[in-house]
Short mmCIF file of C-alpha atoms in Angstrom, two decimals:
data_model
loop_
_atom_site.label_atom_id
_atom_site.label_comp_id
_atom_site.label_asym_id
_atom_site.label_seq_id
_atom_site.Cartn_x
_atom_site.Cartn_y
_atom_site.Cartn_z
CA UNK A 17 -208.04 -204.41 -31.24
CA UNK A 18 -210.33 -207.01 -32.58
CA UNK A 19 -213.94 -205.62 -32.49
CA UNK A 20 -216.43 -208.98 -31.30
CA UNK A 21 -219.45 -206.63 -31.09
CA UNK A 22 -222.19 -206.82 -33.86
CA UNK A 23 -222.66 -204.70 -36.39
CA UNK A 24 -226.01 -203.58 -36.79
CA UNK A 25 -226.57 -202.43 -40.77
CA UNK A 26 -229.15 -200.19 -41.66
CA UNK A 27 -229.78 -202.39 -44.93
CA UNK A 28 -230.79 -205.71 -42.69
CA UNK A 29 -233.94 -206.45 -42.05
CA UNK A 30 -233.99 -208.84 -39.52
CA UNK A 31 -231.17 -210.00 -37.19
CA UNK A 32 -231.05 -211.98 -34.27
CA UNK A 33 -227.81 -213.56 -32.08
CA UNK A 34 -227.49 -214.53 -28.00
CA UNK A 35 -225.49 -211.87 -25.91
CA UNK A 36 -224.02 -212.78 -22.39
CA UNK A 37 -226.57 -214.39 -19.49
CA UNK A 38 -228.10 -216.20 -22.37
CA UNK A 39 -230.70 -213.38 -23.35
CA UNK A 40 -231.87 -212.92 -26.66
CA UNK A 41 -231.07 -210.22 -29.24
CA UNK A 42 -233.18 -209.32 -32.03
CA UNK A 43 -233.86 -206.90 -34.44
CA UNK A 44 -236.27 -206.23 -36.93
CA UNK A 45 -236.58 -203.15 -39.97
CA UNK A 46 -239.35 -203.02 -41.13
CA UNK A 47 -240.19 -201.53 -44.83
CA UNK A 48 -240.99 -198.38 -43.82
CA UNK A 49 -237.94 -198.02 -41.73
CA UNK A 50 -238.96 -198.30 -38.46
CA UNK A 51 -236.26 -200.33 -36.61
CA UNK A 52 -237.63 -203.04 -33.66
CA UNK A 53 -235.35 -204.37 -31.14
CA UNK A 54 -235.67 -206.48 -28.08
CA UNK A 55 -233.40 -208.15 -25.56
CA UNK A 56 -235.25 -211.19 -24.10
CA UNK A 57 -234.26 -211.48 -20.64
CA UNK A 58 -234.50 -215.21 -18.79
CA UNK A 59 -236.27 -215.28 -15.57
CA UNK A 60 -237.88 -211.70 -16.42
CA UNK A 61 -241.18 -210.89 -15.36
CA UNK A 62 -241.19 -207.01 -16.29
CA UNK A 63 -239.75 -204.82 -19.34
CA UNK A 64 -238.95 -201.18 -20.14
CA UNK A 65 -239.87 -200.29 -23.25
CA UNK A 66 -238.16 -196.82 -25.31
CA UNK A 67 -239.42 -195.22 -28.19
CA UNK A 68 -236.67 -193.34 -29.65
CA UNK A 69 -236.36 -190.78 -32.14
CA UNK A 70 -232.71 -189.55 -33.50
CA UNK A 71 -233.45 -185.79 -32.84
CA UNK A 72 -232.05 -183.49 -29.99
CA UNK A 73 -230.98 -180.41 -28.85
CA UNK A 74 -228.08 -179.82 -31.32
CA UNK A 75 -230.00 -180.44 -34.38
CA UNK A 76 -232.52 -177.17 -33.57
CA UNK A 77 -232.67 -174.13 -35.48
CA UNK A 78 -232.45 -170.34 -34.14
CA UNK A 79 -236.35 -170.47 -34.50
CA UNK A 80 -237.02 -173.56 -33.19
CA UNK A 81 -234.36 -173.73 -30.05
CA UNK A 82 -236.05 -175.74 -27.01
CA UNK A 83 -238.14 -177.08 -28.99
CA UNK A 84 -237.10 -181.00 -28.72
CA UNK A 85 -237.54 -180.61 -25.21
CA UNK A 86 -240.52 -178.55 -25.18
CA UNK A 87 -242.11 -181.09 -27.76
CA UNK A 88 -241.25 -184.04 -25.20
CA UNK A 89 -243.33 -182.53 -22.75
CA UNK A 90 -246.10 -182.20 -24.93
CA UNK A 91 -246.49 -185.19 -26.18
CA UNK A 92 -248.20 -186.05 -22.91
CA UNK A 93 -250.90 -183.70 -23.20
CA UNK A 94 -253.06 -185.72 -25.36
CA UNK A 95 -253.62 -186.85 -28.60
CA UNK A 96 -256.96 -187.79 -31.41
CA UNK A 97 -258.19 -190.24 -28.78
CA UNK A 98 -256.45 -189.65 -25.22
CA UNK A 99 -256.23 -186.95 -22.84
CA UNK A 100 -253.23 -186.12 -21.02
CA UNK A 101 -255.47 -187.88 -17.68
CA UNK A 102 -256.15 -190.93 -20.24
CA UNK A 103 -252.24 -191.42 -20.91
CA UNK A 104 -251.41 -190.79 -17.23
CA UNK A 105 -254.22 -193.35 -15.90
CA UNK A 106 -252.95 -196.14 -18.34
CA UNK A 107 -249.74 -196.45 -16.96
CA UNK A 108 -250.72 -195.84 -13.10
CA UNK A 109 -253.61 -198.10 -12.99
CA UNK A 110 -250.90 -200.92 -13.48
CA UNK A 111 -248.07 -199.49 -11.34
CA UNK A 112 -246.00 -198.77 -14.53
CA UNK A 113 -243.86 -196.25 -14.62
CA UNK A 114 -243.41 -193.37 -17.28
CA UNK A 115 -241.53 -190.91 -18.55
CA UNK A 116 -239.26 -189.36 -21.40
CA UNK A 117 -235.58 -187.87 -21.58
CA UNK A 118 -234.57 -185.14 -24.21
CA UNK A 119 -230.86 -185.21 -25.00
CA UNK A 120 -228.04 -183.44 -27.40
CA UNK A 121 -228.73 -186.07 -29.77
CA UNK A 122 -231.70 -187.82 -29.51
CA UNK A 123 -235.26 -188.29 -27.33
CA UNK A 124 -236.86 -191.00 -25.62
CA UNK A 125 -240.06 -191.66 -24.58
CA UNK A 126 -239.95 -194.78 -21.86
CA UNK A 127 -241.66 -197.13 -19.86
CA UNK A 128 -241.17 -200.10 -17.11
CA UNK A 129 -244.25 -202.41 -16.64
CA UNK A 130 -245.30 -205.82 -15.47
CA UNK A 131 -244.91 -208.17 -18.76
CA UNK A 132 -248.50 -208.55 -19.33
CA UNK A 133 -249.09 -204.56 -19.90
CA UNK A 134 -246.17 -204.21 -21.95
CA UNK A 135 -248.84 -204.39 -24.98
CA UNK A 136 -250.35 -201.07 -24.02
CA UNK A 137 -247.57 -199.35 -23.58
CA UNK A 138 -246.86 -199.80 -27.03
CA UNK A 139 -249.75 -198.69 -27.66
CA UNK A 140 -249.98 -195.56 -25.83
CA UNK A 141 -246.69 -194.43 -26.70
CA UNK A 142 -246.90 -195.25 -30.19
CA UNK A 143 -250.23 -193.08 -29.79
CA UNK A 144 -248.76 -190.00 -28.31
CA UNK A 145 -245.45 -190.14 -30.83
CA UNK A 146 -247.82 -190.33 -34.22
CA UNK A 147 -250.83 -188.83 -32.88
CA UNK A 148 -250.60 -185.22 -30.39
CA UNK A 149 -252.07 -182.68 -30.99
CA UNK A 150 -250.20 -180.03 -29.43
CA UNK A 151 -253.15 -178.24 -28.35
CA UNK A 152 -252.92 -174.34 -28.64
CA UNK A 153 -254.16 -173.92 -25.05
CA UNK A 154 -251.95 -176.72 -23.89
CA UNK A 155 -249.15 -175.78 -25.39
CA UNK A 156 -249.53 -172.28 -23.45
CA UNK A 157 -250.07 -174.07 -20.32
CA UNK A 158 -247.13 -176.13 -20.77
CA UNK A 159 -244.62 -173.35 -21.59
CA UNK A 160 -244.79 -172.20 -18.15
CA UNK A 161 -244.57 -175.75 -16.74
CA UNK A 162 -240.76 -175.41 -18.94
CA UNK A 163 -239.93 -171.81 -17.38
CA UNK A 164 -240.70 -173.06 -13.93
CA UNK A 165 -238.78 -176.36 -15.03
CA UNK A 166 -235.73 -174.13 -16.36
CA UNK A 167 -235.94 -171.44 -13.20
CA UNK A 168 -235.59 -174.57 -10.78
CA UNK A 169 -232.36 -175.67 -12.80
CA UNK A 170 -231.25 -172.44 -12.35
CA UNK A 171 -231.50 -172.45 -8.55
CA UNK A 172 -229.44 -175.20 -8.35
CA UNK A 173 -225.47 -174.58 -9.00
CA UNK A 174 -223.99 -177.78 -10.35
CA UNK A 175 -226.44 -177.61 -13.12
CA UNK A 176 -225.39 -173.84 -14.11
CA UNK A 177 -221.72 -174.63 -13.57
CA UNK A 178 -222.21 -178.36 -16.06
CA UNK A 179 -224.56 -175.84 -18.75
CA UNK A 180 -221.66 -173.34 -18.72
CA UNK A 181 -218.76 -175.68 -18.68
CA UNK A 182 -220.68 -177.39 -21.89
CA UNK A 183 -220.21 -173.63 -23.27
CA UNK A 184 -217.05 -173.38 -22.19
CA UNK A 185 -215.76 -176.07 -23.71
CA UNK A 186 -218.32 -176.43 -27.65
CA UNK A 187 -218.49 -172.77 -27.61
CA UNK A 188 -221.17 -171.74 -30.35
CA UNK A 189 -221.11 -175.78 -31.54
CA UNK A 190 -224.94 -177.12 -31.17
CA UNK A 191 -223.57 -179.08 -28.15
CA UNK A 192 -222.71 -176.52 -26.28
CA UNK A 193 -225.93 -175.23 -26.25
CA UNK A 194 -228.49 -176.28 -23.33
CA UNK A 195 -230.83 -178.64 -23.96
CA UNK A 196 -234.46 -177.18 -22.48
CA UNK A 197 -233.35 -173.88 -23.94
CA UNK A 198 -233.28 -170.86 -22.01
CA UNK A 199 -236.32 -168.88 -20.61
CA UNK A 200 -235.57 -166.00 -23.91
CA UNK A 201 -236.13 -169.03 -26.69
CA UNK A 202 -239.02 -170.97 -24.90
CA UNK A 203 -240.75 -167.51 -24.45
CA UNK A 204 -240.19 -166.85 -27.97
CA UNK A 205 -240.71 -170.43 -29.48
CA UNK A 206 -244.46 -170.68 -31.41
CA UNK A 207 -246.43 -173.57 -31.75
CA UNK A 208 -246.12 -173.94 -35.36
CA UNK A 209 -242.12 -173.87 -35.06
CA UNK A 210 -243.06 -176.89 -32.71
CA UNK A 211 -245.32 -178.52 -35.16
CA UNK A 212 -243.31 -178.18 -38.09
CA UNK A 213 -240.44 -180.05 -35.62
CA UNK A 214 -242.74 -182.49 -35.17
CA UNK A 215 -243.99 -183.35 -38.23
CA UNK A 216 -240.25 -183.35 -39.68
CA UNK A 217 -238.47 -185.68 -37.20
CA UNK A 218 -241.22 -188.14 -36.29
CA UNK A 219 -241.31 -190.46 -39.08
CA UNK A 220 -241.43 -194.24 -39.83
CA UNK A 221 -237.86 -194.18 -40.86
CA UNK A 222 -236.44 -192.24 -37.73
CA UNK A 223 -238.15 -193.65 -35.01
CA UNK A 224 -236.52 -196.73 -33.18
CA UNK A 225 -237.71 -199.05 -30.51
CA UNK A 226 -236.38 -200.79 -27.79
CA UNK A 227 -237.80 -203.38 -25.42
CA UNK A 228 -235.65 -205.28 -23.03
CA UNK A 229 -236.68 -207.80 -19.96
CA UNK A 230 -239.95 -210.20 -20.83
CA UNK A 231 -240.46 -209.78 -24.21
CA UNK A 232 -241.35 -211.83 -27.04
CA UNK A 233 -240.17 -210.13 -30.28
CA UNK A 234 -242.82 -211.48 -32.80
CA UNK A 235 -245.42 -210.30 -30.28
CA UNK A 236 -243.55 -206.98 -29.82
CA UNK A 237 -243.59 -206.54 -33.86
CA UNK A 238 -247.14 -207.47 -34.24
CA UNK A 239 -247.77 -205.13 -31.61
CA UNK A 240 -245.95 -201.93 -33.14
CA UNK A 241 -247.39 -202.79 -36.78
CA UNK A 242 -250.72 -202.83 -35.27
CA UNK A 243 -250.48 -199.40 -33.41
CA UNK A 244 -248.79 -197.32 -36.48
CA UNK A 245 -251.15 -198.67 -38.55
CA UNK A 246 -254.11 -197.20 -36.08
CA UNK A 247 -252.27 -193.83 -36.83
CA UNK A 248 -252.74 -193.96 -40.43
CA UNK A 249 -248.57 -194.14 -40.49
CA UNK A 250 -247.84 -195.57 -44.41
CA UNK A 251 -246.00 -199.19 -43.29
CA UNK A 252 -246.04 -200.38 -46.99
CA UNK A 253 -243.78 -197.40 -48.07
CA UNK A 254 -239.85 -198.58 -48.86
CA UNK A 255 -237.69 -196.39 -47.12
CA UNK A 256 -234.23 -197.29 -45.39
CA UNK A 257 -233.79 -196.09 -41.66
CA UNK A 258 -232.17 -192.21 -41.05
CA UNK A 259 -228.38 -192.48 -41.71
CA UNK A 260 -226.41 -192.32 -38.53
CA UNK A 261 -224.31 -189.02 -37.35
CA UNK A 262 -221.18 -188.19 -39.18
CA UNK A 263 -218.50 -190.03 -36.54
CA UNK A 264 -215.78 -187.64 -37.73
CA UNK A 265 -214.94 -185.19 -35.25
CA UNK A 266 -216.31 -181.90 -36.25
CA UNK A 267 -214.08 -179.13 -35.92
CA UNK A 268 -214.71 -177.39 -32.40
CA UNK A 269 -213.54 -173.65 -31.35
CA UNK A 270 -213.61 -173.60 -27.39
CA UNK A 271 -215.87 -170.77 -26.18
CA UNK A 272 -214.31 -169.57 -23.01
CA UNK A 273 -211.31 -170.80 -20.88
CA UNK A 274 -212.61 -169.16 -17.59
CA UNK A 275 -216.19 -168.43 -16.75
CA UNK A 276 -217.34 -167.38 -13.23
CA UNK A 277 -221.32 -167.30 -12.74
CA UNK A 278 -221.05 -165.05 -9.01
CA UNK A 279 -224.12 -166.36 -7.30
CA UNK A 280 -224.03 -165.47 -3.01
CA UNK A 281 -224.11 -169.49 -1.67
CA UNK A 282 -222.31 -171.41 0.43
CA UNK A 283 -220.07 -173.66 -1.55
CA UNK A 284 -218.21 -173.21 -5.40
CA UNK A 285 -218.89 -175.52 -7.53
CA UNK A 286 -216.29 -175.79 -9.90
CA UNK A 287 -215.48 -177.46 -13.03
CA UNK A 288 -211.78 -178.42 -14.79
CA UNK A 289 -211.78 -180.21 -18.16
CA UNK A 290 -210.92 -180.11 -22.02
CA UNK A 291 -212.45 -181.70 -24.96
CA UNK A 292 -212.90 -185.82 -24.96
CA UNK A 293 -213.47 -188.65 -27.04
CA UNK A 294 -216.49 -189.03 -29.50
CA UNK A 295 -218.83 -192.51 -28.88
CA UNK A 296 -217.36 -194.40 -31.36
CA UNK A 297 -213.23 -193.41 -30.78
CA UNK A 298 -211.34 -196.77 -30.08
CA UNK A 299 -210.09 -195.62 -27.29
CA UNK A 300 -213.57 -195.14 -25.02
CA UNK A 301 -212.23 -198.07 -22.93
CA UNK A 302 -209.14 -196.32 -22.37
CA UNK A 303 -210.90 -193.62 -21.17
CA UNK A 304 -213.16 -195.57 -19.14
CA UNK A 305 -210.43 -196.93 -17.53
CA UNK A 306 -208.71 -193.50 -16.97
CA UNK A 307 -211.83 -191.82 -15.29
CA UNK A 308 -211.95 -194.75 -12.87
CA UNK A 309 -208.71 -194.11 -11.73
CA UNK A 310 -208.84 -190.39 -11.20
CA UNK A 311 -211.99 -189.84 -10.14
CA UNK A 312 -214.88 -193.08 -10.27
CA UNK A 313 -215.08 -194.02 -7.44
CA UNK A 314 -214.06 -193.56 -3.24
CA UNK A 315 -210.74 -195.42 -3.91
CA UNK A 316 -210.02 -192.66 -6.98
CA UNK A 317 -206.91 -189.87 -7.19
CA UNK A 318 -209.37 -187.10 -6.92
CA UNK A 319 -211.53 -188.64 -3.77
CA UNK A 320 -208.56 -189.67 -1.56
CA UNK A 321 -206.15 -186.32 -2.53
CA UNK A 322 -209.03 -184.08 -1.80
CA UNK A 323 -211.79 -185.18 0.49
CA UNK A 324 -209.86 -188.46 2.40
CA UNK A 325 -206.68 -186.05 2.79
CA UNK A 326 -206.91 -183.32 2.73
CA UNK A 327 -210.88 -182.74 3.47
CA UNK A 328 -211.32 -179.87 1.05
CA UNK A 329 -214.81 -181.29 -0.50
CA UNK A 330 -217.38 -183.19 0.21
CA UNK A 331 -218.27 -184.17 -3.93
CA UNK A 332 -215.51 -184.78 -6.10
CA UNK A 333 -215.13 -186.94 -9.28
CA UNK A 334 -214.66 -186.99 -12.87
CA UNK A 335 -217.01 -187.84 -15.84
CA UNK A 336 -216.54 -188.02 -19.44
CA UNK A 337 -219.76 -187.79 -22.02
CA UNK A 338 -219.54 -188.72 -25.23
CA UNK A 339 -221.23 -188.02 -28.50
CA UNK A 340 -221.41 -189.04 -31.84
CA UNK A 341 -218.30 -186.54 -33.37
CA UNK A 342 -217.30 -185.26 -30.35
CA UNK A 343 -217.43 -185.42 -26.39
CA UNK A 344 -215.54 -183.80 -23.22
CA UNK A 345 -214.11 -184.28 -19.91
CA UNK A 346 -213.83 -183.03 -17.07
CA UNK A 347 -213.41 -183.23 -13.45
CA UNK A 348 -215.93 -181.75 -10.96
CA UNK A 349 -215.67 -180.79 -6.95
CA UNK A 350 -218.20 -178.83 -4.56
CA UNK A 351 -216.13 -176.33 -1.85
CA UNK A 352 -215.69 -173.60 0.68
CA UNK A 353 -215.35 -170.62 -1.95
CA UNK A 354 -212.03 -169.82 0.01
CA UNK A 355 -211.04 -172.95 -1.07
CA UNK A 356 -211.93 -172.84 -4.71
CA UNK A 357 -208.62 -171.82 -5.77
CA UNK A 358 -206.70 -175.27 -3.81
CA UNK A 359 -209.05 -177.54 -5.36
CA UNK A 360 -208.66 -176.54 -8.92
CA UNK A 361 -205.41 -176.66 -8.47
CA UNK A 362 -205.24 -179.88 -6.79
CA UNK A 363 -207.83 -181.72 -9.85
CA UNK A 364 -204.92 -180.06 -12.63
CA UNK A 365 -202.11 -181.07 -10.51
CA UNK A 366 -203.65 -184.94 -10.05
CA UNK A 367 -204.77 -185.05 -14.14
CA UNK A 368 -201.34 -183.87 -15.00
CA UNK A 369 -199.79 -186.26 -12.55
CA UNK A 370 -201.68 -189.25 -14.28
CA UNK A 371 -200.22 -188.20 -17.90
CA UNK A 372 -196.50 -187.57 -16.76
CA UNK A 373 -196.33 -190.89 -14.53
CA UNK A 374 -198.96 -193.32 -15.66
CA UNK A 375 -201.01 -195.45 -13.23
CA UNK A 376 -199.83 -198.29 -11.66
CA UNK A 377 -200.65 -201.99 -11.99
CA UNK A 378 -202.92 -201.91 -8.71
CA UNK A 379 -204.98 -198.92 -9.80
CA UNK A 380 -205.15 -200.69 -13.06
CA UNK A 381 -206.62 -204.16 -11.30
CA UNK A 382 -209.12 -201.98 -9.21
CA UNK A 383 -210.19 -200.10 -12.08
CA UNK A 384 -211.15 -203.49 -13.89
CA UNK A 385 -212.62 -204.87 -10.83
CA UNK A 386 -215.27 -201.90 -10.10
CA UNK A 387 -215.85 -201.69 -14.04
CA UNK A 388 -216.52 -205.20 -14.36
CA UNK A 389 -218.97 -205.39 -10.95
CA UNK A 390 -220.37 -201.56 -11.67
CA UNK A 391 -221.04 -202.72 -15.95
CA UNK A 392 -222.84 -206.51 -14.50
CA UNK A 393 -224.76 -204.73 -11.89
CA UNK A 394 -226.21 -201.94 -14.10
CA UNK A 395 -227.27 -204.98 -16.35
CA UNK A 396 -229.87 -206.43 -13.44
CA UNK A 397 -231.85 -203.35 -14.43
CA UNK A 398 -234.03 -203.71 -17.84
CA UNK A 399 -233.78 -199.82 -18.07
CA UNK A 400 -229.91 -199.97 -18.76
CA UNK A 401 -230.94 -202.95 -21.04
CA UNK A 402 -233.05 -200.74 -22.89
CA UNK A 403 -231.12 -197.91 -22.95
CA UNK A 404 -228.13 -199.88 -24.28
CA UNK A 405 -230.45 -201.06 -27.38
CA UNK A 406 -231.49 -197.54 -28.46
CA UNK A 407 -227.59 -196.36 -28.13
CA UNK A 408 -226.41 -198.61 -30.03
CA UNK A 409 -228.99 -198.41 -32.68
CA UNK A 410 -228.69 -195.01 -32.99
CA UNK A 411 -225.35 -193.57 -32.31
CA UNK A 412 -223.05 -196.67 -32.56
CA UNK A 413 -223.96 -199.15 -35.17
CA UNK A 414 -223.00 -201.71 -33.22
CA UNK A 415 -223.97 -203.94 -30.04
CA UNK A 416 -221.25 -204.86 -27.36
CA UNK A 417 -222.73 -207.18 -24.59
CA UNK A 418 -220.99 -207.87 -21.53
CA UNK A 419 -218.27 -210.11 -22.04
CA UNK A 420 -217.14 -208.00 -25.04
CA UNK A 421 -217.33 -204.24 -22.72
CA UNK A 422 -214.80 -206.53 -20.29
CA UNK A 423 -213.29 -207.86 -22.79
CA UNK A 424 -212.36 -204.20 -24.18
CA UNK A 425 -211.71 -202.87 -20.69
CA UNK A 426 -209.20 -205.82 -19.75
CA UNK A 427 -206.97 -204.87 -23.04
CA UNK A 428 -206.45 -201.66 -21.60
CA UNK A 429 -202.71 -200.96 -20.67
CA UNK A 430 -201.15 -198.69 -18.15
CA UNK A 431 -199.12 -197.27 -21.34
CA UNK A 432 -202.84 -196.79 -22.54
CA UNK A 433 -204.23 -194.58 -19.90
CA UNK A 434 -200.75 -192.33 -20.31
CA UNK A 435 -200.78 -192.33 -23.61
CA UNK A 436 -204.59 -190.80 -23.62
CA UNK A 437 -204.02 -189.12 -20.81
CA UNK A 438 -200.76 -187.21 -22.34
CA UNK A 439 -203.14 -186.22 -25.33
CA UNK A 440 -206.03 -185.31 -23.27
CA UNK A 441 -203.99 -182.49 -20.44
CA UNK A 442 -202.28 -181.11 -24.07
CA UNK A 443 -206.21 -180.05 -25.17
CA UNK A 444 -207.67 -176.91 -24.47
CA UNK A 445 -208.21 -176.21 -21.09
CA UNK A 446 -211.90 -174.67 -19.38
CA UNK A 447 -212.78 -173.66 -15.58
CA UNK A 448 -215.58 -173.30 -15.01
CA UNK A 449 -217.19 -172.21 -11.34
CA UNK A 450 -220.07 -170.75 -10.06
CA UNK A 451 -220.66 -169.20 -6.22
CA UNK A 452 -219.28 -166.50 -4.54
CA UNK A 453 -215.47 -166.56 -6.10
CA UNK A 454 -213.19 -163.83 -6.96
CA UNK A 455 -212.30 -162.60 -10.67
CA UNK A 456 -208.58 -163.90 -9.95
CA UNK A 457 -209.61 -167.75 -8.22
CA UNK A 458 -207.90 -168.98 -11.12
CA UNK A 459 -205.94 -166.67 -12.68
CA UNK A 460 -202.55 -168.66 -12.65
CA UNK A 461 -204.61 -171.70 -13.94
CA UNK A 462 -206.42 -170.08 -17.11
CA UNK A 463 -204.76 -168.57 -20.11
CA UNK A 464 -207.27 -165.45 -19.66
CA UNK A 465 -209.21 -163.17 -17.57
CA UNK A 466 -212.45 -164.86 -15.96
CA UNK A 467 -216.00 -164.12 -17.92
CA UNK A 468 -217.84 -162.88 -15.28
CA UNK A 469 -221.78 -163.30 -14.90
#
């Protein structure tokens, strides 16, 4: 398959092409490694602006676990010349919005605002990234903010039965590992573990910035320059941008092929899936395709076999994550614990369907038709926008605009979704479910005895 994306090298310093809808792409490194892009957006009159940094859960140490997402909440609590109020205030006195995202493999700190304040917020992000303080009283305050953050998680089942399924499937890999931690590790987590994390990720030559919607990219450098400089951060110094991720898939020993969290509610929430594609595989259109078809959407396998049919859930569809060496999939439904059993069997029994018959040519047109409408519609948003930029900077290496994501998808063949499909059903298999459901749910399903919890 002919690749029409474009490549973004580490080693160039400025770049700058037009993507579909006309909007402008560029892309600026400067010396110190600090990368600058921006998507110009016609007829824009706000933009979301991320400040990324190419550090996540998976890359922690036994000392310093939670601490990526411990350290994104702190960098709201102030800095040298702000108070947490101060930060809060600049973004609400214009009716901006903002807020940061910890992930496996990287953070974000992000906001949307009217065109004419998108100058602060580069400055008051680029002020909390250089310049917290992690305050030792704050810092105490704010690790019970996490606890009560992590208990509330915990009260809610599909998020214990997606943490454990993650450890079902990675096992002791770094991605199978939650990403606020667990109550034990941001109890035991000090400060200084969190400064030294700190001080040892947030650098010129990691961080990476990413405006999309009104923006004008000389402005937006200008900008930047100005506000690392008012941090004392060393622009002049030659360094080359963080390398990406390896994209070789890492070898991965499954943790547990059955896990059963008993908790006394009203549904099971239950989980069926194996390992997937990592970010960069070829075949992530393929697979795109395939999770439309068996469980995207209301017209899906999974939707109309179990809820339209047969009425056995109310949630039920598939979803496929991806990461830089590695990534999973899986297929998810929410039922009557009496039913549990039925509906995991049902999921297998439609996956296993796809890879021994293939999909047909209609599935294959509706697929491409709620892909195509879906991918254009998510693009009306400057958040996606954004959010695209900083992916592609940091895990991919490369920028695919619209026409070339359709492009992709409409190369996809029915012998294509089989093919990956066949390979996918012959991987490793993990159930995960938590509510009130018996040791033996799934015992003709899993190759062993449930771990109970």
């Amino acid at each position: 398959m002919a690749n029409g994306a474009v490549s973004l090298p580490l080693d160039l310093a400025e770049l700058s092409f037009t993507a579909s809808g006309d909007s402008l792409i560029r892309r600026s490194v400067l010396p110190s490694g600090v990368r600058i892009l921006s998507e110009q957006v016609p007829g824009a009159r706000s933009a979301t602006i991320g400040y990324w940094v190419a550090v996540g859960s998976r890359d922690e140490v036994p000392e310093t676990y939670g601490s990526t997402h411990f350290l994104e909440h702190l960098l709201f609590k102030g800095t040298l010349k702000r108070s947490a109020l101060d930060i809060a205030v600049s973004f609400d006195s214009v009716g901006g919005e903002h807020n940061a995202a910890t992930a496996k493999e990287y953070t974000c700190y992000y906001a949307k605002i009217q065109d004419r304040d998108l100058g602060m917020a580069v400055d008051v992000i680029a002020d909390m990234l250089t310049s917290s303080v992690l305050d030792a009283d704050e810092f105490e305050n704010e690790r019970g903010v996490i606890l009560e953050e992590l208990a509330m998680a915990d009260d809610d089942p599909a998020d214990v039965t997606s943490e454990r399924f993650f450890e079902g499937v990675f096992g002791d890999h770094p991605l199978g590992r939650p990403i606020g931690g667990s109550a034990e590790t941001i109890t035991a987590v000090s400060r200084d573990a969190v400064w030294n994390h700190y001080r040892a990720n947030y650098r010129a030559q990691d961080l990476v910035i990413t405006v999309a919607g009104a923006v004008d990219h000389d402005e937006l450098v200008a900008n930047v320059t100005a506000a690392l400089l008012r941090a004392d951060w060393n622009l002049d110094a030659n360094a080359l941008p963080v390398g990406r991720r390896d994209a070789s898939a890492g070898a991965i020993d499954r943790g547990s092929p059955l896990t059963i969290v008993q908790r006394p509610i009203e549904q099971a929430n239950v989980i069926v899936g194996v390992p997937g594609l990592a970010a960069a595989d070829s075949r992530r259109a393929t697979l795109t395709v395939l999770n439309s078809i068996l469980g995207g959407g209301m017209s899906s396998r999974l939707f109309q076999e179990i809820r339209e049919k047969r009425g056995l859930a109310y949630s039920v569809y598939s979803f496929a994550p991806s990461y830089s060496d590695a990534g999973l999939f899986g297929v998810y439904a929410g039922c009557s614990p009496s039913k549990a059993t039925q509906v995991a069997e049902l999921m297998l029994s439609e996956f296993r369907r796809l890879a021994r018959k293939g999909v047909t040519d209609e599935e294959m047109r509706r697929a491409s038709g709620q892909l195509s409408g879906a991918s254009a519609l998510a693009l009306e948003d400057s958040d996606t926008r954004m959010s695209r930029l900083g992916r592609s900077e940091i895990t991919l290496g490369e920028f695919a605009d619209l026409d070339e994501a359709l492009r992709r998808i409409a190369l996809v063949t029915p012998a294509d979704v089989r093919e990956l499909a066949e390979e996918l059903v012959a991987r490793p298999l993990s159930i995960t479910a938590v509510g009130t459901v018996a040791p033996d749910a799934f015992a003709g399903l899993a190759e062993s005895p449930a771990s109970v919890s």
